[in-house]
mmCIF file of C-alpha atoms in Angstrom:
data_model
loop_
_atom_site.group_PDB
_atom_site.id
_atom_site.type_symbol
_atom_site.label_atom_id
_atom_site.label_comp_id
_atom_site.label_asym_id
_atom_site.label_seq_id
_atom_site.Cartn_x
_atom_site.Cartn_y
_atom_site.Cartn_z
ATOM 1 C CA MET A 255 0.000 0.000 0.000
ATOM 2 C CA SER A 256 1.552 3.312 -1.079
ATOM 3 C CA MET A 257 2.014 6.242 1.303
ATOM 4 C CA ASN A 258 0.092 9.472 0.902
ATOM 5 C CA PRO A 259 1.958 12.396 -0.766
ATOM 6 C CA ALA A 260 2.774 14.120 2.551
ATOM 7 C CA ALA A 261 4.231 10.933 4.012
ATOM 8 C CA GLU A 262 6.259 10.310 0.856
ATOM 9 C CA LYS A 263 7.727 13.821 0.999
ATOM 10 C CA ARG A 264 8.569 13.380 4.694
ATOM 11 C CA ALA A 265 10.281 10.057 3.953
ATOM 12 C CA ARG A 266 12.307 11.566 1.078
ATOM 13 C CA TRP A 267 13.477 14.506 3.134
ATOM 14 C CA ARG A 268 14.317 12.245 6.077
ATOM 15 C CA ARG A 269 16.507 10.126 3.784
ATOM 16 C CA TYR A 270 18.190 13.321 2.556
ATOM 17 C CA PHE A 271 19.001 14.540 6.072
ATOM 18 C CA LEU A 272 20.043 11.065 7.137
ATOM 19 C CA GLN A 273 22.818 11.350 4.528
ATOM 20 C CA HIS A 274 23.742 15.008 5.087
ATOM 21 C CA VAL A 275 23.140 15.669 8.787
ATOM 22 C CA GLY A 276 24.578 12.571 10.378
ATOM 23 C CA GLY A 277 24.440 12.388 14.155
ATOM 24 C CA SER A 278 21.657 10.662 16.057
ATOM 25 C CA GLU A 279 18.238 9.607 14.837
ATOM 26 C CA ALA A 280 16.786 12.385 16.997
ATOM 27 C CA GLU A 281 18.832 15.000 15.118
ATOM 28 C CA VAL A 282 17.622 13.631 11.786
ATOM 29 C CA ASP A 283 14.027 13.726 13.060
ATOM 30 C CA ALA A 284 14.472 17.339 14.193
ATOM 31 C CA ALA A 285 15.866 18.290 10.781
ATOM 32 C CA THR A 286 12.984 16.526 9.024
ATOM 33 C CA GLU A 287 10.334 18.275 11.138
ATOM 34 C CA ALA A 288 11.907 21.683 10.501
ATOM 35 C CA ALA A 289 12.092 20.923 6.773
ATOM 36 C CA MET A 290 8.427 19.912 6.658
ATOM 37 C CA ARG A 291 7.414 23.161 8.373
ATOM 38 C CA ALA A 292 9.389 25.108 5.756
ATOM 39 C CA LEU A 293 7.741 23.060 3.005
ATOM 40 C CA GLU A 294 4.285 23.898 4.382
ATOM 41 C CA GLN A 295 5.253 27.586 4.349
ATOM 42 C CA GLY A 296 6.051 27.394 0.637
ATOM 43 C CA SER A 297 9.858 27.472 0.820
ATOM 44 C CA ASP A 298 11.859 26.244 -2.139
ATOM 45 C CA ALA A 299 14.287 23.320 -1.900
ATOM 46 C CA ASN A 300 17.174 25.548 -0.811
ATOM 47 C CA GLY A 301 15.052 27.048 1.964
ATOM 48 C CA ILE A 302 13.860 23.597 3.043
ATOM 49 C CA ILE A 303 17.441 22.325 3.269
ATOM 50 C CA ALA A 304 18.527 25.405 5.239
ATOM 51 C CA ALA A 305 15.591 24.999 7.635
ATOM 52 C CA GLY A 306 16.399 21.336 8.152
ATOM 53 C CA LEU A 307 20.066 21.994 8.905
ATOM 54 C CA GLU A 308 19.078 24.766 11.311
ATOM 55 C CA GLY A 309 16.613 22.401 12.999
ATOM 56 C CA ALA A 310 19.373 19.837 13.549
ATOM 57 C CA ARG A 311 21.715 22.525 14.889
ATOM 58 C CA ALA A 312 19.058 23.833 17.266
ATOM 59 C CA PHE A 313 18.467 20.303 18.539
ATOM 60 C CA ARG A 314 22.167 19.822 19.228
ATOM 61 C CA ASP A 315 22.298 23.151 21.081
ATOM 62 C CA THR A 316 19.225 22.504 23.274
ATOM 63 C CA PRO A 317 20.201 23.093 26.952
ATOM 64 C CA GLN A 318 20.175 20.008 29.167
ATOM 65 C CA THR A 319 19.068 20.062 32.846
ATOM 66 C CA ARG A 320 21.701 18.663 35.151
ATOM 67 C CA THR A 321 21.583 17.797 38.857
ATOM 68 C CA ARG A 322 24.282 17.612 41.456
ATOM 69 C CA PRO A 323 25.428 14.209 42.670
ATOM 70 C CA SER A 324 23.183 12.643 45.330
ATOM 71 C CA GLY A 325 23.657 14.056 48.819
ATOM 72 C CA THR A 326 24.031 17.717 47.887
ATOM 73 C CA GLY A 327 20.336 18.337 48.471
ATOM 74 C CA TYR A 328 19.719 20.906 45.729
ATOM 75 C CA PRO A 329 19.764 20.942 41.930
ATOM 76 C CA LEU A 330 22.460 22.508 39.844
ATOM 77 C CA ALA A 331 21.255 25.530 37.874
ATOM 78 C CA GLN A 332 20.469 24.848 34.250
ATOM 79 C CA HIS A 333 23.375 25.670 31.987
ATOM 80 C CA ALA A 334 22.698 27.407 28.714
ATOM 81 C CA ALA A 335 24.363 25.740 25.787
ATOM 82 C CA ARG A 336 27.223 27.673 24.276
ATOM 83 C CA PRO A 337 26.133 29.163 20.936
ATOM 84 C CA GLN A 338 27.744 27.330 18.076
ATOM 85 C CA ALA A 339 27.849 28.102 14.385
ATOM 86 C CA PRO A 340 25.948 25.524 12.336
ATOM 87 C CA ALA A 341 28.216 22.904 10.872
ATOM 88 C CA PRO A 342 28.549 23.439 7.119
ATOM 89 C CA ARG A 343 26.924 20.787 4.990
ATOM 90 C CA ALA A 344 27.211 20.029 1.303
ATOM 91 C CA ILE A 345 24.189 21.018 -0.772
ATOM 92 C CA GLY A 346 23.679 18.618 -3.634
ATOM 93 C CA SER A 347 25.905 15.708 -4.582
ATOM 94 C CA ASN A 348 28.075 14.674 -7.518
ATOM 95 C CA SER A 349 24.885 14.315 -9.600
ATOM 96 C CA SER A 350 22.373 16.671 -7.950
ATOM 97 C CA GLY A 351 21.933 20.316 -7.011
ATOM 98 C CA ILE A 352 19.587 23.292 -6.784
ATOM 99 C CA VAL A 353 18.109 24.625 -10.054
ATOM 100 C CA ARG A 354 19.165 28.175 -10.891
ATOM 101 C CA GLY A 355 18.678 30.353 -13.994
ATOM 102 C CA PHE A 356 16.002 28.173 -15.589
ATOM 103 C CA GLN A 357 15.166 29.272 -19.168
ATOM 104 C CA GLU A 358 12.875 27.787 -21.798
ATOM 105 C CA ARG A 359 13.140 28.473 -25.543
ATOM 106 C CA GLN A 360 12.224 27.026 -28.937
ATOM 107 C CA THR A 361 14.527 25.786 -31.660
ATOM 108 C CA MET A 362 13.930 24.282 -35.126
ATOM 109 C CA LYS A 363 15.593 21.170 -36.500
ATOM 110 C CA ASP A 364 14.603 19.184 -39.602
ATOM 111 C CA ARG A 365 11.621 21.548 -39.996
ATOM 112 C CA LEU A 366 10.339 20.568 -36.552
ATOM 113 C CA TYR A 367 10.126 22.744 -33.443
ATOM 114 C CA TYR A 368 11.717 21.549 -30.223
ATOM 115 C CA ALA A 369 11.550 22.870 -26.681
ATOM 116 C CA VAL A 370 14.912 23.561 -25.036
ATOM 117 C CA TRP A 371 15.382 23.818 -21.266
ATOM 118 C CA ASP A 372 18.604 25.393 -20.022
ATOM 119 C CA PHE A 373 19.458 25.755 -16.342
ATOM 120 C CA ARG A 374 22.320 25.421 -13.877
ATOM 121 C CA LEU A 375 22.871 23.159 -10.884
ATOM 122 C CA ALA A 376 24.113 25.063 -7.834
ATOM 123 C CA ARG A 377 26.071 22.974 -5.308
ATOM 124 C CA THR A 378 28.379 23.458 -2.337
ATOM 125 C CA ASP A 379 31.195 21.335 -0.995
ATOM 126 C CA ALA A 380 31.310 19.739 2.461
ATOM 127 C CA HIS A 381 32.591 23.038 3.923
ATOM 128 C CA GLY A 382 29.696 25.075 2.530
ATOM 129 C CA ASN A 383 31.766 26.692 -0.217
ATOM 130 C CA PRO A 384 29.906 27.179 -3.515
ATOM 131 C CA LEU A 385 31.103 25.095 -6.444
ATOM 132 C CA ILE A 386 31.141 26.249 -10.055
ATOM 133 C CA PRO A 387 27.569 25.676 -11.342
ATOM 134 C CA THR A 388 27.017 22.870 -13.832
ATOM 135 C CA PRO A 389 24.990 23.857 -16.950
ATOM 136 C CA ILE A 390 22.241 21.402 -17.950
ATOM 137 C CA ARG A 391 20.368 21.208 -21.268
ATOM 138 C CA MET A 392 17.263 19.180 -22.119
ATOM 139 C CA ILE A 393 15.715 19.096 -25.622
ATOM 140 C CA ALA A 394 12.386 17.509 -26.542
ATOM 141 C CA ARG A 395 9.266 17.829 -28.612
ATOM 142 C CA ARG A 396 7.471 17.908 -25.270
ATOM 143 C CA PHE A 397 8.267 17.236 -21.604
ATOM 144 C CA THR A 398 6.496 15.247 -18.922
ATOM 145 C CA GLY A 399 6.940 16.819 -15.511
ATOM 146 C CA ALA A 400 8.201 20.256 -14.564
ATOM 147 C CA ILE A 401 11.302 22.015 -13.272
ATOM 148 C CA ARG A 402 11.516 25.429 -11.651
ATOM 149 C CA ASN A 403 14.145 27.524 -9.916
ATOM 150 C CA GLY A 404 14.833 26.311 -6.393
ATOM 151 C CA ASP A 405 14.033 22.653 -7.085
ATOM 152 C CA LEU A 406 16.504 20.034 -5.939
ATOM 153 C CA ILE A 407 17.081 17.649 -8.847
ATOM 154 C CA ASP A 408 19.298 14.702 -9.729
ATOM 155 C CA VAL A 409 20.495 14.415 -13.340
ATOM 156 C CA GLY A 410 21.803 10.867 -12.941
ATOM 157 C CA LYS A 411 25.216 11.839 -14.304
ATOM 158 C CA LYS A 412 28.385 12.995 -12.591
ATOM 159 C CA CYS A 413 28.611 16.790 -12.600
ATOM 160 C CA GLN A 414 31.862 18.375 -13.693
ATOM 161 C CA GLU A 415 32.234 22.030 -12.766
ATOM 162 C CA GLY A 416 31.293 24.264 -15.682
ATOM 163 C CA ARG A 417 30.882 21.403 -18.189
ATOM 164 C CA LEU A 418 27.552 21.169 -20.051
ATOM 165 C CA ILE A 419 25.465 18.059 -19.435
ATOM 166 C CA LYS A 420 22.838 17.052 -22.001
ATOM 167 C CA THR A 421 20.203 14.688 -20.702
ATOM 168 C CA ARG A 422 16.684 13.482 -21.478
ATOM 169 C CA ARG A 423 15.732 12.435 -17.953
ATOM 170 C CA VAL A 424 16.121 13.961 -14.480
ATOM 171 C CA ARG A 425 14.549 13.248 -11.103
ATOM 172 C CA ASN A 426 12.976 16.225 -9.330
ATOM 173 C CA LEU A 427 13.712 15.425 -5.676
ATOM 174 C CA THR A 428 11.545 18.325 -4.509
ATOM 175 C CA THR A 429 8.364 17.072 -6.176
ATOM 176 C CA GLY A 430 9.303 13.396 -6.316
ATOM 177 C CA PHE A 431 8.581 13.108 -10.046
ATOM 178 C CA VAL A 432 10.768 12.046 -12.956
ATOM 179 C CA VAL A 433 10.973 14.623 -15.758
ATOM 180 C CA LYS A 434 11.361 13.082 -19.223
ATOM 181 C CA ALA A 435 11.974 14.400 -22.726
ATOM 182 C CA ARG A 436 9.435 13.028 -25.197
ATOM 183 C CA GLY A 437 9.119 12.933 -28.971
ATOM 184 C CA LEU A 438 12.781 12.330 -29.760
ATOM 185 C CA ARG A 439 13.725 9.324 -31.827
ATOM 186 C CA PRO A 440 17.202 7.806 -31.392
ATOM 187 C CA LEU A 441 19.667 8.505 -34.200
ATOM 188 C CA PHE A 442 19.675 4.913 -35.442
ATOM 189 C CA LEU A 443 15.880 4.989 -35.818
ATOM 190 C CA ARG A 444 16.013 8.235 -37.787
ATOM 191 C CA THR A 445 18.744 6.777 -40.010
ATOM 192 C CA ALA A 446 16.824 3.522 -40.501
ATOM 193 C CA SER A 447 13.687 5.451 -41.430
ATOM 194 C CA LEU A 448 15.622 7.474 -44.004
ATOM 195 C CA VAL A 449 17.227 4.357 -45.512
ATOM 196 C CA LEU A 450 13.865 2.590 -45.675
ATOM 197 C CA PHE A 451 12.311 5.606 -47.389
ATOM 198 C CA ILE A 452 15.080 5.663 -50.011
ATOM 199 C CA ILE A 453 14.683 1.922 -50.647
ATOM 200 C CA LEU A 454 10.910 2.198 -51.062
ATOM 201 C CA LEU A 455 11.348 5.181 -53.354
ATOM 202 C CA SER A 456 13.901 3.284 -55.466
ATOM 203 C CA VAL A 457 11.611 0.221 -55.714
ATOM 204 C CA SER A 458 8.733 2.438 -56.750
ATOM 205 C CA PHE A 459 10.796 4.066 -59.529
ATOM 206 C CA TYR A 460 11.991 0.630 -60.678
ATOM 207 C CA PHE A 461 8.473 -0.744 -61.132
ATOM 208 C CA GLN A 462 7.284 2.431 -62.787
ATOM 209 C CA SER A 463 10.107 2.297 -65.312
ATOM 210 C CA HIS A 464 9.417 -1.396 -66.105
#
């Protein structure tokens, strides 16, 4: 039996923070709850990730009540946790990142119009330093699914800083859907169709001439 959409989103984000937050299960749960609150408020993927990391940090910094050893007769005053800067975490992976600069345009090839999607994947390293964005291009007669700025997506290919990646399929980790390019025939099918057309045309001319 499949989970409802809210439960599926919670499970996906929990898996994400389980990989990027580390620590105890309680820290991962705190990050997940904070991320879900940000999601309900309409935050994009980058905002959801930031909220989750902040939720984990806040959990780690929660003051703990301590008592003196038995026999002292009175409790030790509660100690406030020392403020700590949130530990930097990588955003994205070697095949995923946050969508930035999304643009859609039309191009013509073989007297047919195609839709072209161009965007960049923004990522950071394990120290929180931004990496050079990876340009992505998708071309199709039509697309199933959608991509927008702020979505966290996985292109299924290793990103190399600044090097263009052309793909026909990506997974939108924010929405949970796979985005596919449709209406494109592989090169060998186009070539085979052309060869078959030439053969049929030649046969037709042969019979007409005889």
